[in-house]
PDB file of C-alpha atoms in Angstrom:
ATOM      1  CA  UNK A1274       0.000   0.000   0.000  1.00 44.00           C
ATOM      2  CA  UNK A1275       1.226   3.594  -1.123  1.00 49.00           C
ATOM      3  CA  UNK A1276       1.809   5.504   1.810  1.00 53.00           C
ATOM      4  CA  UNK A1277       0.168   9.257   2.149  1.00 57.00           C
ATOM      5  CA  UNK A1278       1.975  11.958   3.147  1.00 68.00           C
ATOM      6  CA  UNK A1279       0.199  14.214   6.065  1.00 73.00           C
ATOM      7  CA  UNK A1280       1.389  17.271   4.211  1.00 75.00           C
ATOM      8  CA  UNK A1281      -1.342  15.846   1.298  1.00 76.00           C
ATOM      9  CA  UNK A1282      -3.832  15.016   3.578  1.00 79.00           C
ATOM     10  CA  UNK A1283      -3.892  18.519   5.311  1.00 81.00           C
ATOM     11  CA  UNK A1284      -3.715  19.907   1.676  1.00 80.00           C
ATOM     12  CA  UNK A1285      -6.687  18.016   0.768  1.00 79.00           C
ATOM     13  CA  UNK A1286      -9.062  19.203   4.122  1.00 79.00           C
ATOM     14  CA  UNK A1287      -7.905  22.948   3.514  1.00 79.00           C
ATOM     15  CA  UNK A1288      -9.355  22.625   0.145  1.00 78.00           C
ATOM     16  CA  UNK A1289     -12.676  20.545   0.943  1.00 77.00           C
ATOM     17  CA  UNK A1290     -13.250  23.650   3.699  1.00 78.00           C
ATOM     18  CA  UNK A1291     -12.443  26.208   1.704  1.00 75.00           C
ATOM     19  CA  UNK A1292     -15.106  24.690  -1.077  1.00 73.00           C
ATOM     20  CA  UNK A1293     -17.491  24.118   1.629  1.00 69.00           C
ATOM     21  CA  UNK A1294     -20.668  25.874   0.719  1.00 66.00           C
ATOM     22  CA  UNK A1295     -23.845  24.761   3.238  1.00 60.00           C
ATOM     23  CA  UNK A1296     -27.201  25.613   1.841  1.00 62.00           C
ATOM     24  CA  UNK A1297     -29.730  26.107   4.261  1.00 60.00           C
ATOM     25  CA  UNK A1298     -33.984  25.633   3.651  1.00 60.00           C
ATOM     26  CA  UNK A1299     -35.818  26.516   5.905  1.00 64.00           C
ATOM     27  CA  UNK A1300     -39.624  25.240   5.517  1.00 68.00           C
ATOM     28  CA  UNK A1301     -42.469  25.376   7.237  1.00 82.00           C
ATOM     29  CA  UNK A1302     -44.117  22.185   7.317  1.00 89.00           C
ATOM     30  CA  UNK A1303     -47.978  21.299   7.974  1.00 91.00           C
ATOM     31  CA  UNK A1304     -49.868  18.047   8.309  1.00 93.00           C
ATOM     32  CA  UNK A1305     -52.960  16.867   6.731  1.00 94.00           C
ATOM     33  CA  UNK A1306     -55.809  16.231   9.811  1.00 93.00           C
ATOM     34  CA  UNK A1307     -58.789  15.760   7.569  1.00 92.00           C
ATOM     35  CA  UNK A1308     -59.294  15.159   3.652  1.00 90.00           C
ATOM     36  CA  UNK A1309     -62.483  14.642   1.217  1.00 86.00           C
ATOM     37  CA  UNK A1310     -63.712  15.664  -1.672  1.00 85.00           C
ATOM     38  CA  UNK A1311     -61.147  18.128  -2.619  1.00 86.00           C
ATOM     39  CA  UNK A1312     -60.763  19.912   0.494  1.00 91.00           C
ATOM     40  CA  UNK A1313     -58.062  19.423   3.036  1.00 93.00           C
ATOM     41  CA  UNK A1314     -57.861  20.505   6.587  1.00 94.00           C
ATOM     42  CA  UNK A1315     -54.102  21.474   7.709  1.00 94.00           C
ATOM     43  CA  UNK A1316     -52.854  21.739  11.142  1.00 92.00           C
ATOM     44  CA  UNK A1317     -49.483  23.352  11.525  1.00 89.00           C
ATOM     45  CA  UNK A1318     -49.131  26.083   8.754  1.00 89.00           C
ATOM     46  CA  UNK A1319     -50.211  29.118  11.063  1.00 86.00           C
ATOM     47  CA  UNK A1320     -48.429  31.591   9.556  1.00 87.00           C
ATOM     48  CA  UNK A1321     -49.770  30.797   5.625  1.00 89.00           C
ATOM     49  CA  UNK A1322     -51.568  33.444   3.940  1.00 91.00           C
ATOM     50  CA  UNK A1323     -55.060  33.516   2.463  1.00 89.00           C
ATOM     51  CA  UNK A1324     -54.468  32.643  -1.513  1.00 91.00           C
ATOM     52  CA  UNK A1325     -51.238  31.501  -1.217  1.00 93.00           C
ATOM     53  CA  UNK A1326     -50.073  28.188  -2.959  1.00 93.00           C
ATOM     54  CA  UNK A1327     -49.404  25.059  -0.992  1.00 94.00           C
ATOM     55  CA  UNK A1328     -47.414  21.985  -2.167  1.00 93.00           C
ATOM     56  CA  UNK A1329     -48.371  18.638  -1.537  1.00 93.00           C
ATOM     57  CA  UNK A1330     -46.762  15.189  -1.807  1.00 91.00           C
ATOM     58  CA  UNK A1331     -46.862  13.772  -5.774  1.00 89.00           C
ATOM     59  CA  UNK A1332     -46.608  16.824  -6.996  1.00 88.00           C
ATOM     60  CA  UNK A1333     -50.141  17.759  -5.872  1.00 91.00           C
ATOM     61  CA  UNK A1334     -50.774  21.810  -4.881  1.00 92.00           C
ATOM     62  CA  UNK A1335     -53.508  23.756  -3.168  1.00 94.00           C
ATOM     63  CA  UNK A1336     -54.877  26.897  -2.464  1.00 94.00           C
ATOM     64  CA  UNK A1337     -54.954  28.349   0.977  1.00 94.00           C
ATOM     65  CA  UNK A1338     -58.786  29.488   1.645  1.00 91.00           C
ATOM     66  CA  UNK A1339     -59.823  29.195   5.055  1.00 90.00           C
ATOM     67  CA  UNK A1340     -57.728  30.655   7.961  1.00 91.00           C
ATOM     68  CA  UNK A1341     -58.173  29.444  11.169  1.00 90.00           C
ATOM     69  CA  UNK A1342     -56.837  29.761  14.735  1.00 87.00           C
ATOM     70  CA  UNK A1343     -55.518  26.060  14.645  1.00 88.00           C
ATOM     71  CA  UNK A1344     -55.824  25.018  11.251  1.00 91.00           C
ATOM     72  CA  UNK A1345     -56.129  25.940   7.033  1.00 93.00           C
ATOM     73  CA  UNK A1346     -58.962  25.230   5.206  1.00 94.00           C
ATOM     74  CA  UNK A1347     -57.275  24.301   2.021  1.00 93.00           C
ATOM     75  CA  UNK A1348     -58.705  23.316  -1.696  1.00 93.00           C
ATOM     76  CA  UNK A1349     -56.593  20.916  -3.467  1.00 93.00           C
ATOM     77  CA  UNK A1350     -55.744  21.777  -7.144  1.00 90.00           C
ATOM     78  CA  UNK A1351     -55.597  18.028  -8.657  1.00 85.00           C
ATOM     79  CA  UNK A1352     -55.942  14.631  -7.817  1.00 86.00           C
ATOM     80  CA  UNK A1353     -57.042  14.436  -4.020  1.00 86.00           C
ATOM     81  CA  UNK A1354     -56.934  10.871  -4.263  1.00 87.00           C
ATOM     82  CA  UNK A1355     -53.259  10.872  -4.537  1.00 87.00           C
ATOM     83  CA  UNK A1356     -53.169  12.162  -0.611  1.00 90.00           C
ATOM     84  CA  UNK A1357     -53.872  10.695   2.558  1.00 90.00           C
ATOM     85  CA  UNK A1358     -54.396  11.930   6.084  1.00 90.00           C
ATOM     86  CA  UNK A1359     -51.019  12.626   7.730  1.00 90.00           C
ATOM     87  CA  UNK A1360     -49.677  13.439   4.703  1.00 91.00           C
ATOM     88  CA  UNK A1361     -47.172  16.483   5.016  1.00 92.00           C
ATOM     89  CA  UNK A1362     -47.980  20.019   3.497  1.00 93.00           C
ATOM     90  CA  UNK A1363     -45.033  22.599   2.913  1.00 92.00           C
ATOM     91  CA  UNK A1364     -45.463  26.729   2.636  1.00 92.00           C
ATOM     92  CA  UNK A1365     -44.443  28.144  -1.281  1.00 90.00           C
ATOM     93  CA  UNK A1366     -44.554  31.550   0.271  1.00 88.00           C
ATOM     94  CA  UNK A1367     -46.080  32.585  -3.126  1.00 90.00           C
ATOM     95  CA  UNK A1368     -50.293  34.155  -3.238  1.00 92.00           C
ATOM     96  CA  UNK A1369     -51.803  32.541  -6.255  1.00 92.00           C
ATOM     97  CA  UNK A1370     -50.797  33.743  -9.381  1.00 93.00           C
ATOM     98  CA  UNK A1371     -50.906  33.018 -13.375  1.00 94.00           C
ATOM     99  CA  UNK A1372     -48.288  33.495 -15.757  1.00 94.00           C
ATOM    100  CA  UNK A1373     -49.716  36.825 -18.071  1.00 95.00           C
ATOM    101  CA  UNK A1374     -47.646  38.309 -21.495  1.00 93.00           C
ATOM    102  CA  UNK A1375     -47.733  38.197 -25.098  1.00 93.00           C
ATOM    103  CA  UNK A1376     -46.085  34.519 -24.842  1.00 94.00           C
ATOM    104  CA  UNK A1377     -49.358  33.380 -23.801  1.00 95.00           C
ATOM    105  CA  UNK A1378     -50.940  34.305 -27.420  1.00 95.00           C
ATOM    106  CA  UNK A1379     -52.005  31.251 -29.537  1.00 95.00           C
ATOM    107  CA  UNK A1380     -51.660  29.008 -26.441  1.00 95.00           C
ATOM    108  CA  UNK A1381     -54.052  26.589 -24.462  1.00 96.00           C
ATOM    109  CA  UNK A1382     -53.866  26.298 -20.615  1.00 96.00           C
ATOM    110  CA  UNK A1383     -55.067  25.332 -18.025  1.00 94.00           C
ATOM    111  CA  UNK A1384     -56.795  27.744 -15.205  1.00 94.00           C
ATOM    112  CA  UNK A1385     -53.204  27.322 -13.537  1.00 93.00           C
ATOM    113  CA  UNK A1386     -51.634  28.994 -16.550  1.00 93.00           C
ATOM    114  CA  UNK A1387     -49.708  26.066 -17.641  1.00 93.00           C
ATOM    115  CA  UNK A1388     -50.151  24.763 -21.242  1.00 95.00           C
ATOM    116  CA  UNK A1389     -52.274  21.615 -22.341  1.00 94.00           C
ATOM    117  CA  UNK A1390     -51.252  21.706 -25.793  1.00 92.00           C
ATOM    118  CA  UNK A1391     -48.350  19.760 -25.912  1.00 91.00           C
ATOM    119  CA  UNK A1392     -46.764  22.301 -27.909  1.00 91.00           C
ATOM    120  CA  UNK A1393     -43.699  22.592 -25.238  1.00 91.00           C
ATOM    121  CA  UNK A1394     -43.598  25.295 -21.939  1.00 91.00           C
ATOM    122  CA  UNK A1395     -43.839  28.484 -22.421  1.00 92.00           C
ATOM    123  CA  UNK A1396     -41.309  31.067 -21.948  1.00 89.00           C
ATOM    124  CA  UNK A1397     -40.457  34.584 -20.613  1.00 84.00           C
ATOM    125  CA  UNK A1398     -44.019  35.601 -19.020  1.00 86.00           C
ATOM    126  CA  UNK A1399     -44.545  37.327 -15.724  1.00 92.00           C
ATOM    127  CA  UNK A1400     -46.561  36.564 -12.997  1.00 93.00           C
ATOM    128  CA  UNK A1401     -49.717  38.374 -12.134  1.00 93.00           C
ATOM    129  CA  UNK A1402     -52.039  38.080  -8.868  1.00 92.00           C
ATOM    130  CA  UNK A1403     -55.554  36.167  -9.374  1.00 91.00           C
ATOM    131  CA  UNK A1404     -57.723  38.525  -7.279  1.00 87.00           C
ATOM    132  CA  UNK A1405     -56.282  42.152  -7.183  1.00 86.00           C
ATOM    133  CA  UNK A1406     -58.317  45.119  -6.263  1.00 86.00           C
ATOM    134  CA  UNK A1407     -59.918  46.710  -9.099  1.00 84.00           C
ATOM    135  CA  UNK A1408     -59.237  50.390  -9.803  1.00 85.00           C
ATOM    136  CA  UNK A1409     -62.049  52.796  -9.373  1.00 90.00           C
ATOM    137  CA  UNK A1410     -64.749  53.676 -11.915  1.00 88.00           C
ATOM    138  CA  UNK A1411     -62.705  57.024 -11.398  1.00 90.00           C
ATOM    139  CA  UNK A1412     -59.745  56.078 -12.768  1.00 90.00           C
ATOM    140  CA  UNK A1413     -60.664  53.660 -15.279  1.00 87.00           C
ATOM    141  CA  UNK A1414     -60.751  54.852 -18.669  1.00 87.00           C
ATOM    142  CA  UNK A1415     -64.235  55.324 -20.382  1.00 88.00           C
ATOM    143  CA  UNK A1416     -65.654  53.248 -22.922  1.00 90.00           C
ATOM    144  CA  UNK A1417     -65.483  55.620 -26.679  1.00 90.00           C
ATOM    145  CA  UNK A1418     -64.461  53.153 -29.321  1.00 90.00           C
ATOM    146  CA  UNK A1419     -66.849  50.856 -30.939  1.00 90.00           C
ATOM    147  CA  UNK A1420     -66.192  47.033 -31.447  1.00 90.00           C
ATOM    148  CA  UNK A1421     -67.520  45.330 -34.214  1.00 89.00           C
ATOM    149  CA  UNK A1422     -68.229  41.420 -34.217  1.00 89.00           C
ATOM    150  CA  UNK A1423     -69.019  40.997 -37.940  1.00 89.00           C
ATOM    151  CA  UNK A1424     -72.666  39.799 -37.649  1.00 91.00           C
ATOM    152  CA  UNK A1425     -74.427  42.508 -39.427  1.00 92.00           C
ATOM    153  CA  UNK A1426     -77.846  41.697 -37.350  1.00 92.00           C
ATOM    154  CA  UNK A1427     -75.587  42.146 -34.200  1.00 92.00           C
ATOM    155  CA  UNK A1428     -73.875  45.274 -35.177  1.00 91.00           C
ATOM    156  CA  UNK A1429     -77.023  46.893 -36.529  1.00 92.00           C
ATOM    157  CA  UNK A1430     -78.821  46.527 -33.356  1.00 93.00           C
ATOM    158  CA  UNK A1431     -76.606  46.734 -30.598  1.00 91.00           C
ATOM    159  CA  UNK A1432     -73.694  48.807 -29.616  1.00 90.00           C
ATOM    160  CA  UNK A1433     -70.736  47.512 -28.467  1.00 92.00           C
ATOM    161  CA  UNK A1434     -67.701  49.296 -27.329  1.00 91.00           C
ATOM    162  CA  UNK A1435     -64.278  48.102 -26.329  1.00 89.00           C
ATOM    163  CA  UNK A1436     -63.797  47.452 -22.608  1.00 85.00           C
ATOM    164  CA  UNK A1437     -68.053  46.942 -22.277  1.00 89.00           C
ATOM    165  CA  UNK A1438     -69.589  43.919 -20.963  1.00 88.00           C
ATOM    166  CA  UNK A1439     -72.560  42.111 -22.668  1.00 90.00           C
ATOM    167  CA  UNK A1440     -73.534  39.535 -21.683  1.00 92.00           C
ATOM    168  CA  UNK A1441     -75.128  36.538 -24.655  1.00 93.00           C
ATOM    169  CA  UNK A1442     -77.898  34.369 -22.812  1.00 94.00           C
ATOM    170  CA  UNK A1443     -79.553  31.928 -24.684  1.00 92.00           C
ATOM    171  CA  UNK A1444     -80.847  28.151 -24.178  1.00 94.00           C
ATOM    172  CA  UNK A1445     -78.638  25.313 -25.186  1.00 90.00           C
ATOM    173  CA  UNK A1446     -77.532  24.698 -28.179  1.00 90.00           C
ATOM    174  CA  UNK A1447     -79.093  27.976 -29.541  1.00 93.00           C
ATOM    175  CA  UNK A1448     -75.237  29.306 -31.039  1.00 91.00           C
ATOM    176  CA  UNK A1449     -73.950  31.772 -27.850  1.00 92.00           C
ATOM    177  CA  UNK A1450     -70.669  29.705 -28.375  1.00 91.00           C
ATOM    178  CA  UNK A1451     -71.191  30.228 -32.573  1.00 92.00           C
ATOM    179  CA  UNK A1452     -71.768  33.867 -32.056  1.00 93.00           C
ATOM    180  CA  UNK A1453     -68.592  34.075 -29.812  1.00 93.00           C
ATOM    181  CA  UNK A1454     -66.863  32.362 -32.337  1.00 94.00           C
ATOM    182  CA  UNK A1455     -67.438  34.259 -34.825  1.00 94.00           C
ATOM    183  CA  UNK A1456     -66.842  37.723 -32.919  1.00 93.00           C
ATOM    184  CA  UNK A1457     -63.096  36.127 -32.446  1.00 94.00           C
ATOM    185  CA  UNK A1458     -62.411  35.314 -35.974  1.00 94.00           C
ATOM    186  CA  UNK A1459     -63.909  38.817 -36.708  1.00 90.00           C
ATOM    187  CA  UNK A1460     -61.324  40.513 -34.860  1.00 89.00           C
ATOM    188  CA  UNK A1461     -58.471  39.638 -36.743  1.00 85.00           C
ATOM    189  CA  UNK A1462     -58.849  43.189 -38.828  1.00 82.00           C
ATOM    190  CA  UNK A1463     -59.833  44.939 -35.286  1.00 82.00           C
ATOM    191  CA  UNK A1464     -56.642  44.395 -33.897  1.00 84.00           C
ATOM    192  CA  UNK A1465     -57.672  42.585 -30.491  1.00 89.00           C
ATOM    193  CA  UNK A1466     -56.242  40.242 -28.336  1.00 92.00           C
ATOM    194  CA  UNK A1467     -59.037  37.286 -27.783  1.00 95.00           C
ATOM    195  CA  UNK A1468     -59.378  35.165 -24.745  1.00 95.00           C
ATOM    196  CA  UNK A1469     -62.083  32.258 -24.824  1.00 96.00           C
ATOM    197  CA  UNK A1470     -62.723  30.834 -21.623  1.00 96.00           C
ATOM    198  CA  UNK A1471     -63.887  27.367 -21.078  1.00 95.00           C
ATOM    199  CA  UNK A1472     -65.715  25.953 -17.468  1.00 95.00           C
ATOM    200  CA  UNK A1473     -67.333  22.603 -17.339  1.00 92.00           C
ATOM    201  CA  UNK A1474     -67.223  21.753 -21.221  1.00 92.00           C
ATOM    202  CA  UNK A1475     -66.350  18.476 -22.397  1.00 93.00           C
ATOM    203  CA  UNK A1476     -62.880  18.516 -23.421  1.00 93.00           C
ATOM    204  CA  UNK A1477     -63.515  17.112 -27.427  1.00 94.00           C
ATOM    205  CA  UNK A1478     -65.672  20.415 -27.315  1.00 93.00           C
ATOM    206  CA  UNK A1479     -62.668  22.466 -26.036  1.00 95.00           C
ATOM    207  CA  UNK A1480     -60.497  20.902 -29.172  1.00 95.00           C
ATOM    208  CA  UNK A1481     -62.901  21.323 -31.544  1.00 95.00           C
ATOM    209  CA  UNK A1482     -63.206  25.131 -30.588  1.00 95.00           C
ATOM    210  CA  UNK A1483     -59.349  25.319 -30.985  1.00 95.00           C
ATOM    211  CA  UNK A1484     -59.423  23.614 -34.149  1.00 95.00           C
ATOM    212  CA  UNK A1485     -62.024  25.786 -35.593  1.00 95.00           C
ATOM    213  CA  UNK A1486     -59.515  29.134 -34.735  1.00 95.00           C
ATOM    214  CA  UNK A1487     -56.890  27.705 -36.014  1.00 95.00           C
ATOM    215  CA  UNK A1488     -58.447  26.924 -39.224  1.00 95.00           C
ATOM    216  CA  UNK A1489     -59.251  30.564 -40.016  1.00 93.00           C
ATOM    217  CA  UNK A1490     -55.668  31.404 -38.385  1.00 93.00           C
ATOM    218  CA  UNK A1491     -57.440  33.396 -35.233  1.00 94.00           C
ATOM    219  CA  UNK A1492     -55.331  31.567 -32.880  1.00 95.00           C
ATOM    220  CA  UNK A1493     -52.234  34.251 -33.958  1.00 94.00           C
ATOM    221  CA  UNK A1494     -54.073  36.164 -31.494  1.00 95.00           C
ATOM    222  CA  UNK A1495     -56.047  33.991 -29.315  1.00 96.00           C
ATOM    223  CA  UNK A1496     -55.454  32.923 -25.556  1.00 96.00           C
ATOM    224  CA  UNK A1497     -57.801  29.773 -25.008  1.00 97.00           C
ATOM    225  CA  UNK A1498     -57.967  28.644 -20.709  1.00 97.00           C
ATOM    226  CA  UNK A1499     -59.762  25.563 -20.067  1.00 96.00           C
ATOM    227  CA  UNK A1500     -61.301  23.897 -16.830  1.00 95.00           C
ATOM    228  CA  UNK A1501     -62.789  21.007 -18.414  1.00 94.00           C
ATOM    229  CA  UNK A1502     -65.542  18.988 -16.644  1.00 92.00           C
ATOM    230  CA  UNK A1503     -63.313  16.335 -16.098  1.00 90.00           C
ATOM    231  CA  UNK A1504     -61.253  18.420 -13.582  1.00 90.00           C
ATOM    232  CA  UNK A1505     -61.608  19.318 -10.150  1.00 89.00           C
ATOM    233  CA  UNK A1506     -64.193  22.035  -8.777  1.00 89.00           C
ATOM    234  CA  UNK A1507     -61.806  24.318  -7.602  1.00 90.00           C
ATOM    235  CA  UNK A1508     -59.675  24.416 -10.605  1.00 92.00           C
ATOM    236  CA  UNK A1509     -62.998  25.658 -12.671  1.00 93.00           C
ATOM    237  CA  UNK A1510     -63.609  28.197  -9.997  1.00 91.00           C
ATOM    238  CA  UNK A1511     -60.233  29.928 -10.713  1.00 93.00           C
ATOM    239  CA  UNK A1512     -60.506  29.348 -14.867  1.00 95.00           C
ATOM    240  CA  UNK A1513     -62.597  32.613 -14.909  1.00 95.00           C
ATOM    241  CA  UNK A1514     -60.125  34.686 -12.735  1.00 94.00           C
ATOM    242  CA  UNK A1515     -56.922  33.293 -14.584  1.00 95.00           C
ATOM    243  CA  UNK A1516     -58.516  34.046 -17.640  1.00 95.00           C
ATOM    244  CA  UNK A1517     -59.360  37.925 -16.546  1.00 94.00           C
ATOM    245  CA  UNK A1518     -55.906  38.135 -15.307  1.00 94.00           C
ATOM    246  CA  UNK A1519     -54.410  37.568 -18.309  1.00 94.00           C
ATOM    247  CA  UNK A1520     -56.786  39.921 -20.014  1.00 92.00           C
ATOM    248  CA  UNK A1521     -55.729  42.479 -17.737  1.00 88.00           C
TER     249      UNK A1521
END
């Protein structure tokens, strides 16, 4: 055996302390005391913050709702079944938010913000707050330029001006989501960025909706954000606020 000299071996510590770099993460850590049907009660996160985004084991998050004195009411944003009762919970620090930017254009998500498309992530969008408080009517800029949708009997009849609210209420299968469609592939000369919003719709009706903008090329301006009715409750109660966030 090759003998070592001392002089190497105290070389050899100077350097491994010299390279010694110590990390430290601090988390704080909850447990899972009660859990059904999508909502999970958490003892041990008292310091979490209403809105803010927990992380679960399997990769499973949640949404911080209820704020107790010993525990979090929390809504689970995925599988539930994946998590059982003891289960640990850690803190993200971070109040719900959705990526927003031009990136976003000609993309499907999800009311999370993250693409369903399988056309690769998306890149170099910031982050905006799901429930902000809106400006007042004082400072918000009046409605003066008009919006046309294309339908002649539409535009005839009824005003519409960019930044309004109308509302289209109609019985099933009457064409609300034909008349929508149309207004979006109408827009192309009006220079308007288009968000469609899907909650509860089947998801072959959420493709076929793409498919239809993409085959008169409105999806070069087009945000689409989904909830199908295959996923969770919670996830189609934020689709509408992820969806406005963008928009704003």
């Amino acid at each position: 055996m090759a003998q070592i000299n001392a002089d190497e071996i105290t070389q050899l510590l100077k350097e491994q302390i010299e390279n010694y770099d110590a990390e430290i993460s601090v988390d704080q850590v909850g447990t899972i005391i009660s859990l059904g049907d999508g909502i999970a009660r958490l003892h041990g996160l008292d310091k979490a913050m209403a809105g803010e985004m927990l992380k679960f084991p399997h990769g499973v998050e949640g949404l911080a709702m209820n704020l107790d004195e010993d525990q979090v009411g929390c809504v689970i944003l995925g599988d539930y079944t994946e998590l059982r009762e003891g289960d640990e919970v850690k803190r993200s620090g971070e109040i719900m938010s959705v990526p927003v930017g031009t990136p976003l254009i000609g993309r499907v998500v999800n009311a999370l913000g993250r693409p369903i498309d399988n056309r690769g992530p998306i890149e170099g969008t910031e982050l905006a707050p799901i429930e902000r408080i809106a400006p007042g009517v004082v400072d918000r800029q009046g409605v003066f330029e008009p919006m046309s949708t294309g339908l002649k009997a539409i535009d005839s009849m009824i005003p519409i001006g960019r930044g309004q609210r109308e509302l289209i209420i109609g019985d099933r299968q009457t064409g609300k989501t034909a008349v929508a469609l149309d207004t979006i592939i109408n827009s192309a000369k009006n220079n308007l960025i288009c968000i469609y919003c899907a909650i509860g719709q089947k998801r072959s009706s959420v493709a076929q909706v793409v498919q239809t903008l993409t085959e008169h090329g409105a999806m070069d301006y087009t945000i689409v954000v989904s909830a199908s009715a295959s996923e969770p409750a919670p996830m189609q109660y934020l689709a509408p606020y992820a969806a406005t966030a963008m928009g704003e």
